[in-house]
mmCIF file of C-alpha atoms and ligand atoms in Angstrom:
data_model
loop_
_atom_site.group_PDB
_atom_site.id
_atom_site.type_symbol
_atom_site.label_atom_id
_atom_site.label_comp_id
_atom_site.label_asym_id
_atom_site.label_seq_id
_atom_site.Cartn_x
_atom_site.Cartn_y
_atom_site.Cartn_z
ATOM 1 C CA MET C 1 6.420 3.206 -19.767
ATOM 2 C CA ASP C 2 7.503 5.447 -16.869
ATOM 3 C CA ILE C 3 6.316 4.563 -13.410
ATOM 4 C CA GLN C 4 4.053 7.630 -13.069
ATOM 5 C CA THR C 5 1.945 6.581 -16.077
ATOM 6 C CA GLU C 6 2.039 2.913 -15.066
ATOM 7 C CA LEU C 7 0.962 3.902 -11.563
ATOM 8 C CA THR C 8 -2.202 5.845 -12.360
ATOM 9 C CA PRO C 9 -4.498 2.814 -12.957
ATOM 10 C CA LEU C 10 -3.045 1.073 -9.899
ATOM 11 C CA ILE C 11 -3.663 4.110 -7.666
ATOM 12 C CA HIS C 12 -7.241 4.071 -8.920
ATOM 13 C CA ILE C 13 -7.583 0.417 -7.867
ATOM 14 C CA LEU C 14 -5.909 1.032 -4.497
ATOM 15 C CA ARG C 15 -8.269 3.903 -3.709
ATOM 16 C CA LYS C 16 -11.149 1.421 -3.882
ATOM 17 C CA THR C 17 -9.299 -1.388 -2.066
ATOM 18 C CA SER C 18 -9.849 -2.407 1.543
ATOM 19 C CA ARG C 19 -7.995 -5.769 1.699
ATOM 20 C CA VAL C 20 -4.243 -5.714 0.888
ATOM 21 C CA THR C 21 -1.671 -8.468 1.482
ATOM 22 C CA VAL C 22 2.073 -8.068 0.945
ATOM 23 C CA LEU C 23 4.630 -10.873 0.444
ATOM 24 C CA THR C 24 8.226 -9.802 1.095
ATOM 25 C CA GLY C 25 11.633 -11.398 0.594
ATOM 26 C CA ALA C 26 15.270 -10.569 1.200
ATOM 27 C CA GLY C 27 15.155 -7.755 -1.364
ATOM 28 C CA ILE C 28 13.170 -5.441 0.939
ATOM 29 C CA SER C 29 16.015 -5.613 3.466
ATOM 30 C CA ALA C 30 18.787 -5.172 0.881
ATOM 31 C CA GLU C 31 18.753 -1.357 1.200
ATOM 32 C CA SER C 32 19.227 -1.808 4.953
ATOM 33 C CA GLY C 33 22.547 -3.495 4.125
ATOM 34 C CA ILE C 34 21.440 -7.071 4.769
ATOM 35 C CA PRO C 35 22.776 -9.598 2.195
ATOM 36 C CA THR C 36 20.086 -11.266 0.073
ATOM 37 C CA PHE C 37 20.158 -15.044 -0.446
ATOM 38 C CA ARG C 38 20.768 -15.280 -4.134
ATOM 39 C CA GLY C 39 22.611 -11.989 -4.644
ATOM 40 C CA GLU C 40 26.379 -12.339 -5.163
ATOM 41 C CA GLU C 41 26.811 -11.277 -1.492
ATOM 42 C CA GLY C 42 24.582 -14.208 -0.459
ATOM 43 C CA LEU C 43 27.633 -16.340 0.143
ATOM 44 C CA TRP C 44 29.170 -16.955 3.619
ATOM 45 C CA LYS C 45 32.792 -18.181 3.493
ATOM 46 C CA THR C 46 32.341 -20.675 0.622
ATOM 47 C CA TYR C 47 28.900 -21.978 1.552
ATOM 48 C CA ARG C 48 25.634 -21.315 -0.266
ATOM 49 C CA ALA C 49 22.709 -20.570 2.020
ATOM 50 C CA GLU C 50 20.858 -23.718 0.932
ATOM 51 C CA GLU C 51 23.854 -25.790 2.200
ATOM 52 C CA LEU C 52 23.839 -24.359 5.727
ATOM 53 C CA ALA C 53 20.101 -23.764 6.216
ATOM 54 C CA THR C 54 19.342 -27.483 6.568
ATOM 55 C CA LEU C 55 18.850 -29.867 9.517
ATOM 56 C CA ALA C 56 21.485 -32.194 8.012
ATOM 57 C CA ALA C 57 24.102 -29.408 8.116
ATOM 58 C CA PHE C 58 23.143 -28.637 11.726
ATOM 59 C CA ILE C 59 23.391 -32.272 12.829
ATOM 60 C CA ARG C 60 26.708 -32.595 10.953
ATOM 61 C CA ASN C 61 28.264 -29.443 12.430
ATOM 62 C CA PRO C 62 26.077 -27.375 14.802
ATOM 63 C CA LYS C 63 28.988 -25.046 15.647
ATOM 64 C CA LEU C 64 29.502 -24.121 11.974
ATOM 65 C CA VAL C 65 25.790 -23.481 11.411
ATOM 66 C CA TRP C 66 25.639 -21.388 14.593
ATOM 67 C CA GLU C 67 28.690 -19.378 13.442
ATOM 68 C CA TRP C 68 26.768 -18.574 10.256
ATOM 69 C CA TYR C 69 23.643 -17.506 12.142
ATOM 70 C CA ASP C 70 25.746 -15.512 14.581
ATOM 71 C CA TRP C 71 27.407 -13.744 11.642
ATOM 72 C CA ARG C 72 23.936 -12.879 10.215
ATOM 73 C CA ARG C 73 22.663 -11.805 13.693
ATOM 74 C CA GLY C 74 25.680 -9.514 13.941
ATOM 75 C CA ILE C 75 24.852 -7.897 10.594
ATOM 76 C CA ILE C 76 21.079 -7.712 11.155
ATOM 77 C CA GLY C 77 21.510 -6.391 14.724
ATOM 78 C CA SER C 78 23.521 -3.435 13.393
ATOM 79 C CA LYS C 79 21.055 -2.476 10.652
ATOM 80 C CA GLU C 80 17.946 -0.330 10.607
ATOM 81 C CA TYR C 81 14.708 -0.747 8.664
ATOM 82 C CA ASN C 82 14.441 1.298 5.461
ATOM 83 C CA ALA C 83 11.820 3.382 3.619
ATOM 84 C CA GLY C 84 10.307 0.209 2.133
ATOM 85 C CA HIS C 85 9.560 -1.276 5.571
ATOM 86 C CA GLU C 86 8.298 2.111 6.740
ATOM 87 C CA VAL C 87 5.723 2.508 3.948
ATOM 88 C CA LEU C 88 4.320 -0.952 4.701
ATOM 89 C CA SER C 89 3.964 -0.159 8.404
ATOM 90 C CA ARG C 90 2.131 3.053 7.468
ATOM 91 C CA TRP C 91 -0.186 1.215 5.056
ATOM 92 C CA GLU C 92 -1.259 -1.022 7.944
ATOM 93 C CA LYS C 93 -3.094 2.064 9.245
ATOM 94 C CA LEU C 94 -4.259 3.243 5.793
ATOM 95 C CA PHE C 95 -6.031 0.079 4.538
ATOM 96 C CA PRO C 96 -8.888 -1.474 6.580
ATOM 97 C CA THR C 97 -7.361 -4.979 6.205
ATOM 98 C CA PHE C 98 -3.602 -5.128 5.673
ATOM 99 C CA HIS C 99 -1.124 -7.949 6.320
ATOM 100 C CA VAL C 100 2.554 -8.582 5.597
ATOM 101 C CA ILE C 101 3.678 -12.158 4.939
ATOM 102 C CA THR C 102 7.483 -12.274 5.072
ATOM 103 C CA GLN C 103 10.096 -14.856 4.180
ATOM 104 C CA ASN C 104 12.635 -12.760 6.081
ATOM 105 C CA ILE C 105 13.846 -13.787 9.515
ATOM 106 C CA ASP C 106 15.403 -10.362 10.306
ATOM 107 C CA GLY C 107 12.481 -8.850 12.257
ATOM 108 C CA LEU C 108 12.825 -5.484 10.442
ATOM 109 C CA HIS C 109 9.108 -5.231 9.606
ATOM 110 C CA GLN C 110 8.301 -5.335 13.321
ATOM 111 C CA LYS C 111 11.102 -2.826 14.010
ATOM 112 C CA ALA C 112 9.441 -0.493 11.474
ATOM 113 C CA GLY C 113 6.149 -0.744 13.416
ATOM 114 C CA SER C 114 4.275 -3.395 11.422
ATOM 115 C CA ARG C 115 2.097 -5.562 13.645
ATOM 116 C CA ASN C 116 0.078 -7.725 11.223
ATOM 117 C CA ILE C 117 3.040 -9.909 10.315
ATOM 118 C CA LEU C 118 3.260 -13.581 9.362
ATOM 119 C CA GLU C 119 6.849 -14.863 9.563
ATOM 120 C CA LEU C 120 6.766 -17.847 7.189
ATOM 121 C CA HIS C 121 10.347 -18.953 7.864
ATOM 122 C CA GLY C 122 10.803 -17.992 11.515
ATOM 123 C CA ASN C 123 12.895 -15.331 13.259
ATOM 124 C CA ILE C 124 16.692 -15.193 13.758
ATOM 125 C CA TRP C 125 16.303 -13.657 17.263
ATOM 126 C CA LYS C 126 14.422 -16.739 18.496
ATOM 127 C CA LEU C 127 16.135 -19.979 19.628
ATOM 128 C CA ARG C 128 14.404 -23.330 20.076
ATOM 129 C CA CYS C 129 15.350 -26.228 22.373
ATOM 130 C CA THR C 130 15.972 -29.318 20.220
ATOM 131 C CA LYS C 131 14.541 -31.520 23.031
ATOM 132 C CA GLU C 132 11.690 -29.551 24.661
ATOM 133 C CA GLU C 133 10.811 -27.378 21.581
ATOM 134 C CA THR C 134 10.545 -24.369 23.925
ATOM 135 C CA VAL C 135 11.343 -21.058 22.177
ATOM 136 C CA ILE C 136 13.292 -18.206 23.792
ATOM 137 C CA GLU C 137 14.157 -14.735 22.438
ATOM 138 C CA ASP C 138 17.843 -13.751 22.601
ATOM 139 C CA HIS C 139 19.321 -10.665 20.967
ATOM 140 C CA SER C 140 22.898 -11.118 22.174
ATOM 141 C CA THR C 141 25.523 -10.625 19.430
ATOM 142 C CA PRO C 142 27.832 -12.413 19.501
ATOM 143 C CA LEU C 143 26.124 -15.338 21.183
ATOM 144 C CA ASN C 144 27.464 -16.003 24.688
ATOM 145 C CA GLU C 145 27.982 -19.703 23.987
ATOM 146 C CA PHE C 146 28.841 -21.664 20.770
ATOM 147 C CA PRO C 147 26.711 -23.654 20.183
ATOM 148 C CA PRO C 148 24.121 -22.423 22.724
ATOM 149 C CA HIS C 149 22.390 -24.911 25.056
ATOM 150 C CA CYS C 150 18.990 -24.940 26.749
ATOM 151 C CA LEU C 151 19.171 -23.487 30.274
ATOM 152 C CA ASP C 152 16.416 -25.890 31.433
ATOM 153 C CA CYS C 153 17.505 -29.259 30.044
ATOM 154 C CA GLY C 154 20.987 -28.586 28.631
ATOM 155 C CA ALA C 155 20.012 -29.808 25.141
ATOM 156 C CA LEU C 156 21.320 -28.033 22.024
ATOM 157 C CA LEU C 157 19.418 -24.903 20.972
ATOM 158 C CA ARG C 158 18.754 -24.332 17.278
ATOM 159 C CA PRO C 159 17.651 -21.170 15.424
ATOM 160 C CA HIS C 160 13.815 -20.944 15.433
ATOM 161 C CA VAL C 161 13.754 -20.820 11.635
ATOM 162 C CA VAL C 162 12.431 -23.163 8.919
ATOM 163 C CA TRP C 163 15.262 -24.932 7.140
ATOM 164 C CA PHE C 164 15.154 -26.298 3.583
ATOM 165 C CA GLY C 165 13.442 -29.694 3.661
ATOM 166 C CA GLU C 166 11.482 -28.738 6.781
ATOM 167 C CA SER C 167 7.778 -27.997 6.678
ATOM 168 C CA LEU C 168 6.477 -24.581 7.594
ATOM 169 C CA ASP C 169 4.217 -24.124 10.654
ATOM 170 C CA ALA C 170 0.862 -25.437 9.382
ATOM 171 C CA SER C 171 -1.288 -22.698 10.984
ATOM 172 C CA ILE C 172 0.983 -19.914 9.685
ATOM 173 C CA LEU C 173 0.945 -21.422 6.184
ATOM 174 C CA GLN C 174 -2.831 -21.821 6.271
ATOM 175 C CA SER C 175 -3.271 -18.166 7.335
ATOM 176 C CA ALA C 176 -0.858 -17.086 4.590
ATOM 177 C CA PHE C 177 -2.870 -18.847 1.881
ATOM 178 C CA ALA C 178 -6.139 -17.499 3.372
ATOM 179 C CA LEU C 179 -4.794 -13.896 3.337
ATOM 180 C CA SER C 180 -3.478 -14.397 -0.216
ATOM 181 C CA SER C 181 -6.699 -15.780 -1.650
ATOM 182 C CA SER C 182 -8.940 -13.228 0.118
ATOM 183 C CA CYS C 183 -7.083 -9.980 -0.661
ATOM 184 C CA GLU C 184 -8.070 -7.571 -3.444
ATOM 185 C CA VAL C 185 -4.464 -6.470 -4.043
ATOM 186 C CA MET C 186 -1.241 -8.418 -3.341
ATOM 187 C CA PHE C 187 2.161 -6.712 -3.440
ATOM 188 C CA VAL C 188 5.160 -9.011 -3.980
ATOM 189 C CA VAL C 189 8.263 -7.123 -2.871
ATOM 190 C CA GLY C 190 11.908 -8.198 -3.115
ATOM 191 C CA THR C 191 11.602 -11.915 -3.686
ATOM 192 C CA SER C 192 13.130 -14.102 -6.421
ATOM 193 C CA ALA C 193 9.924 -16.193 -6.118
ATOM 194 C CA VAL C 194 11.876 -19.466 -6.225
ATOM 195 C CA VAL C 195 11.438 -20.909 -2.744
ATOM 196 C CA GLN C 196 8.275 -22.957 -2.151
ATOM 197 C CA PRO C 197 5.646 -22.853 -0.770
ATOM 198 C CA ALA C 198 6.075 -19.043 -0.363
ATOM 199 C CA ALA C 199 6.325 -18.537 -4.136
ATOM 200 C CA SER C 200 2.871 -20.083 -4.595
ATOM 201 C CA LEU C 201 1.114 -17.406 -2.510
ATOM 202 C CA PRO C 202 0.994 -14.770 -5.301
ATOM 203 C CA ILE C 203 -0.357 -17.426 -7.672
ATOM 204 C CA ALA C 204 -3.109 -18.207 -5.148
ATOM 205 C CA ALA C 205 -3.898 -14.471 -5.001
ATOM 206 C CA ALA C 206 -3.984 -14.158 -8.807
ATOM 207 C CA ASN C 207 -6.180 -17.251 -9.121
ATOM 208 C CA ALA C 208 -8.586 -15.711 -6.590
ATOM 209 C CA GLY C 209 -8.882 -12.588 -8.786
ATOM 210 C CA ALA C 210 -6.606 -10.240 -6.857
ATOM 211 C CA THR C 211 -4.530 -7.559 -8.600
ATOM 212 C CA VAL C 212 -0.887 -8.654 -8.132
ATOM 213 C CA VAL C 213 1.870 -6.019 -8.061
ATOM 214 C CA GLU C 214 5.566 -7.007 -8.174
ATOM 215 C CA VAL C 215 8.372 -4.684 -7.042
ATOM 216 C CA ASN C 216 11.867 -5.925 -7.961
ATOM 217 C CA PRO C 217 14.858 -4.488 -9.854
ATOM 218 C CA ASP C 218 14.912 -7.725 -11.864
ATOM 219 C CA PRO C 219 12.199 -9.862 -13.502
ATOM 220 C CA THR C 220 11.360 -13.125 -11.708
ATOM 221 C CA PRO C 221 9.534 -16.365 -12.644
ATOM 222 C CA LEU C 222 6.432 -14.612 -11.268
ATOM 223 C CA THR C 223 6.601 -11.589 -13.601
ATOM 224 C CA PRO C 224 4.534 -13.170 -16.433
ATOM 225 C CA TYR C 225 1.664 -13.772 -13.971
ATOM 226 C CA VAL C 226 1.399 -10.358 -12.313
ATOM 227 C CA ASP C 227 -0.692 -7.319 -13.323
ATOM 228 C CA TYR C 228 2.006 -4.742 -12.539
ATOM 229 C CA SER C 229 5.758 -5.312 -12.282
ATOM 230 C CA PHE C 230 7.733 -2.248 -11.255
ATOM 231 C CA ARG C 231 11.477 -2.428 -11.984
ATOM 232 C CA GLY C 232 13.215 -0.773 -9.106
ATOM 233 C CA LYS C 233 14.168 -0.947 -5.458
ATOM 234 C CA ALA C 234 11.526 -1.370 -2.751
ATOM 235 C CA GLY C 235 12.874 1.616 -0.806
ATOM 236 C CA GLU C 236 12.315 3.825 -3.870
ATOM 237 C CA ILE C 237 9.193 2.387 -5.533
ATOM 238 C CA LEU C 238 7.028 1.956 -2.400
ATOM 239 C CA PRO C 239 7.463 5.626 -1.299
ATOM 240 C CA VAL C 240 6.482 6.737 -4.841
ATOM 241 C CA ILE C 241 3.275 4.645 -4.706
ATOM 242 C CA ASP C 242 2.643 5.884 -1.162
ATOM 243 C CA GLY C 243 3.228 9.466 -2.301
ATOM 244 C CA LYS C 244 0.570 9.131 -4.990
ATOM 245 C CA LEU C 245 -1.804 7.381 -2.582
ATOM 246 C CA SER C 246 -1.547 9.809 0.299
ATOM 247 C CA PHE C 247 -2.407 12.706 -2.013
ATOM 248 C CA SER C 248 -5.794 11.130 -2.223
ATOM 249 C CA ASN C 249 -8.127 10.225 0.635
ATOM 250 C CA PRO C 250 -9.363 6.601 0.050
ATOM 251 C CA ASP C 251 -12.698 7.338 1.764
ATOM 252 C CA GLU C 252 -13.424 9.954 -0.885
ATOM 253 C CA GLU C 253 -13.979 7.103 -3.386
ATOM 254 C CA LYS C 254 -16.354 4.922 -1.281
HETATM 255 C C1 BV8 T 1 9.129 -27.520 2.429
HETATM 256 C C2 BV8 T 1 14.903 -19.515 6.656
HETATM 257 C C3 BV8 T 1 8.035 -29.633 2.765
HETATM 258 C C4 BV8 T 1 16.280 -19.982 7.005
HETATM 259 C C5 BV8 T 1 14.406 -20.175 4.341
HETATM 260 C C6 BV8 T 1 8.655 -27.595 -4.993
HETATM 261 C C7 BV8 T 1 9.482 -27.495 -6.048
HETATM 262 C C8 BV8 T 1 10.874 -27.414 -5.837
HETATM 263 C C9 BV8 T 1 11.431 -27.434 -4.555
HETATM 264 C C10 BV8 T 1 10.594 -27.525 -3.515
HETATM 265 C C11 BV8 T 1 9.229 -27.632 -3.720
HETATM 266 N N1 BV8 T 1 8.654 -27.725 -2.532
HETATM 267 C C12 BV8 T 1 9.623 -27.694 -1.567
HETATM 268 C C13 BV8 T 1 10.811 -27.576 -2.162
HETATM 269 C C14 BV8 T 1 12.073 -27.516 -1.522
HETATM 270 C C15 BV8 T 1 12.405 -26.112 -0.999
HETATM 271 C C16 BV8 T 1 12.537 -25.106 -2.120
HETATM 272 O O1 BV8 T 1 11.645 -24.341 -2.413
HETATM 273 N N2 BV8 T 1 13.733 -25.108 -2.687
HETATM 274 C C17 BV8 T 1 14.037 -24.075 -3.718
HETATM 275 C C18 BV8 T 1 15.513 -23.706 -3.556
HETATM 276 C C19 BV8 T 1 13.715 -24.587 -5.077
HETATM 277 N N3 BV8 T 1 11.413 -25.654 -0.046
HETATM 278 C C20 BV8 T 1 11.559 -26.092 1.211
HETATM 279 O O2 BV8 T 1 12.421 -26.879 1.576
HETATM 280 C C21 BV8 T 1 10.521 -25.588 2.205
HETATM 281 N N4 BV8 T 1 10.018 -26.684 2.971
HETATM 282 O O3 BV8 T 1 8.668 -27.363 1.331
HETATM 283 O O4 BV8 T 1 8.840 -28.580 3.272
HETATM 284 C C22 BV8 T 1 8.799 -30.256 1.697
HETATM 285 C C23 BV8 T 1 10.150 -30.488 1.879
HETATM 286 C C24 BV8 T 1 10.872 -31.091 0.827
HETATM 287 C C25 BV8 T 1 10.257 -31.420 -0.373
HETATM 288 C C26 BV8 T 1 8.862 -31.196 -0.524
HETATM 289 C C27 BV8 T 1 8.154 -30.583 0.499
HETATM 290 C C28 BV8 T 1 11.194 -24.640 3.231
HETATM 291 C C29 BV8 T 1 11.648 -23.392 2.575
HETATM 292 C C30 BV8 T 1 12.151 -22.401 3.640
HETATM 293 C C31 BV8 T 1 13.636 -22.469 3.822
HETATM 294 N N5 BV8 T 1 14.100 -21.409 4.716
HETATM 295 N N6 BV8 T 1 14.806 -19.204 5.220
HETATM 296 C C32 BV8 T 1 17.306 -18.884 6.880
HETATM 297 O O5 BV8 T 1 16.970 -17.775 6.427
HETATM 298 O O6 BV8 T 1 18.441 -19.154 7.288
HETATM 299 S S1 BV8 T 1 14.268 -19.805 2.663
HETATM 300 C C33 BV8 T 1 15.183 -18.344 2.434
HETATM 301 O O7 BV8 T 1 15.510 -18.337 1.074
HETATM 302 C C34 BV8 T 1 14.439 -17.053 2.673
HETATM 303 O O8 BV8 T 1 13.590 -17.110 3.783
HETATM 304 C C35 BV8 T 1 13.666 -16.893 1.372
HETATM 305 O O9 BV8 T 1 12.483 -17.638 1.404
HETATM 306 C C36 BV8 T 1 14.586 -17.543 0.377
HETATM 307 C C37 BV8 T 1 15.358 -16.514 -0.356
HETATM 308 O O10 BV8 T 1 14.484 -15.988 -1.295
HETATM 309 P P1 BV8 T 1 14.264 -14.392 -1.364
HETATM 310 O O11 BV8 T 1 13.859 -13.886 -0.023
HETATM 311 O O12 BV8 T 1 13.401 -14.135 -2.513
HETATM 312 O O13 BV8 T 1 15.757 -13.836 -1.594
HETATM 313 P P2 BV8 T 1 16.670 -13.986 -2.904
HETATM 314 O O14 BV8 T 1 18.030 -13.589 -2.493
HETATM 315 O O15 BV8 T 1 16.451 -15.295 -3.557
HETATM 316 O O16 BV8 T 1 16.073 -12.879 -3.909
HETATM 317 C C38 BV8 T 1 16.113 -11.525 -3.544
HETATM 318 C C39 BV8 T 1 15.275 -10.810 -4.600
HETATM 319 O O17 BV8 T 1 15.217 -9.434 -4.230
HETATM 320 C C40 BV8 T 1 15.864 -10.887 -6.006
HETATM 321 O O18 BV8 T 1 14.815 -11.155 -6.926
HETATM 322 C C41 BV8 T 1 16.430 -9.478 -6.235
HETATM 323 O O19 BV8 T 1 16.321 -9.077 -7.576
HETATM 324 C C42 BV8 T 1 15.508 -8.636 -5.356
HETATM 325 N N7 BV8 T 1 16.092 -7.386 -4.841
HETATM 326 C C43 BV8 T 1 17.392 -7.112 -4.588
HETATM 327 N N8 BV8 T 1 17.504 -5.839 -4.091
HETATM 328 C C44 BV8 T 1 16.220 -5.329 -4.014
HETATM 329 C C45 BV8 T 1 15.327 -6.336 -4.481
HETATM 330 N N9 BV8 T 1 13.982 -6.152 -4.528
HETATM 331 C C46 BV8 T 1 13.508 -4.940 -4.113
HETATM 332 N N10 BV8 T 1 14.310 -3.951 -3.624
HETATM 333 C C47 BV8 T 1 15.664 -4.099 -3.574
HETATM 334 N N11 BV8 T 1 16.418 -3.111 -3.110
#
């Protein structure tokens, strides 16, 4: 079924919707030229992301882990947000209640103008003191010092991100589940829906009766549970949905 036909019932629903939540993953930044995690370009040197994004790897070899994050900061710092990010920042003004929950640490949603953002896994431009837990923002690429140290106490700084085996910030996770189980429509864009607890958010939305819409070139473990699954790239599909939406004034329907 072509997207236009598939879209019509969804546009109808969206016209009557006031509460929308979006969960994004690495796929929404792929068209900006940022490697995804599980795509074939998700490798750095010979390491898989799950090997380096752990506290154990950092304790074992902080310099190596910082080289990896510096490499990613270099890539991310040179890239721009794409049409997918843009549509979501525009929808923040279109829908009365609209939030983006992202697994991405690249900060591109904010760069595209989104403000209602929950960063589940942290932000690559923030560094945290391993002793005082203070967080600073640093956009220097490359980093001035390998590994970087806290200017106050001299302790090692670590990326302010959530590593595998580490718990997410409890208040952020609680807000994420609240926004997922209180929305009328949840979009799930560019995620392989494998990493927990993020992958449980769309299930919470579906269980709460929301219409769940997946956008991904490939099917995922989530596909059997969603109401709409559009096969395609975020930077192409979201503008098409937006195009259909903006030709209709939502207030008309109320
Ligand atoms: C935790 C920050 C308490 C760091 C990240 C239950 C069952 C099994 C395992 C677990 C479980 N509970 C916990 C775990 C362990 C683990 C986990 O889920 N492991 C997975 C591998 C099975 N979870 C954790 O450790 C979490 N902590 O639970 O703490 C605890 C601990 C231990 C045990 C119990 C409880 C912490 C998880 C967070 C880790 N940090 N990132 C960094 O970035 O360096 S996760 C990181 O990987 C990303 O943030 C993201 O979340 C994930 C990658 O997933 P995606 O973003 O979806 O990217 P991916 O490449 O996989 O897929 C891209 C998709 O896009 C594809 O589908 C592709 O088709 C699509 N695509 C491509 N191009 C486009 C596109 N889509 C649209 N448009 C395009 N153009």
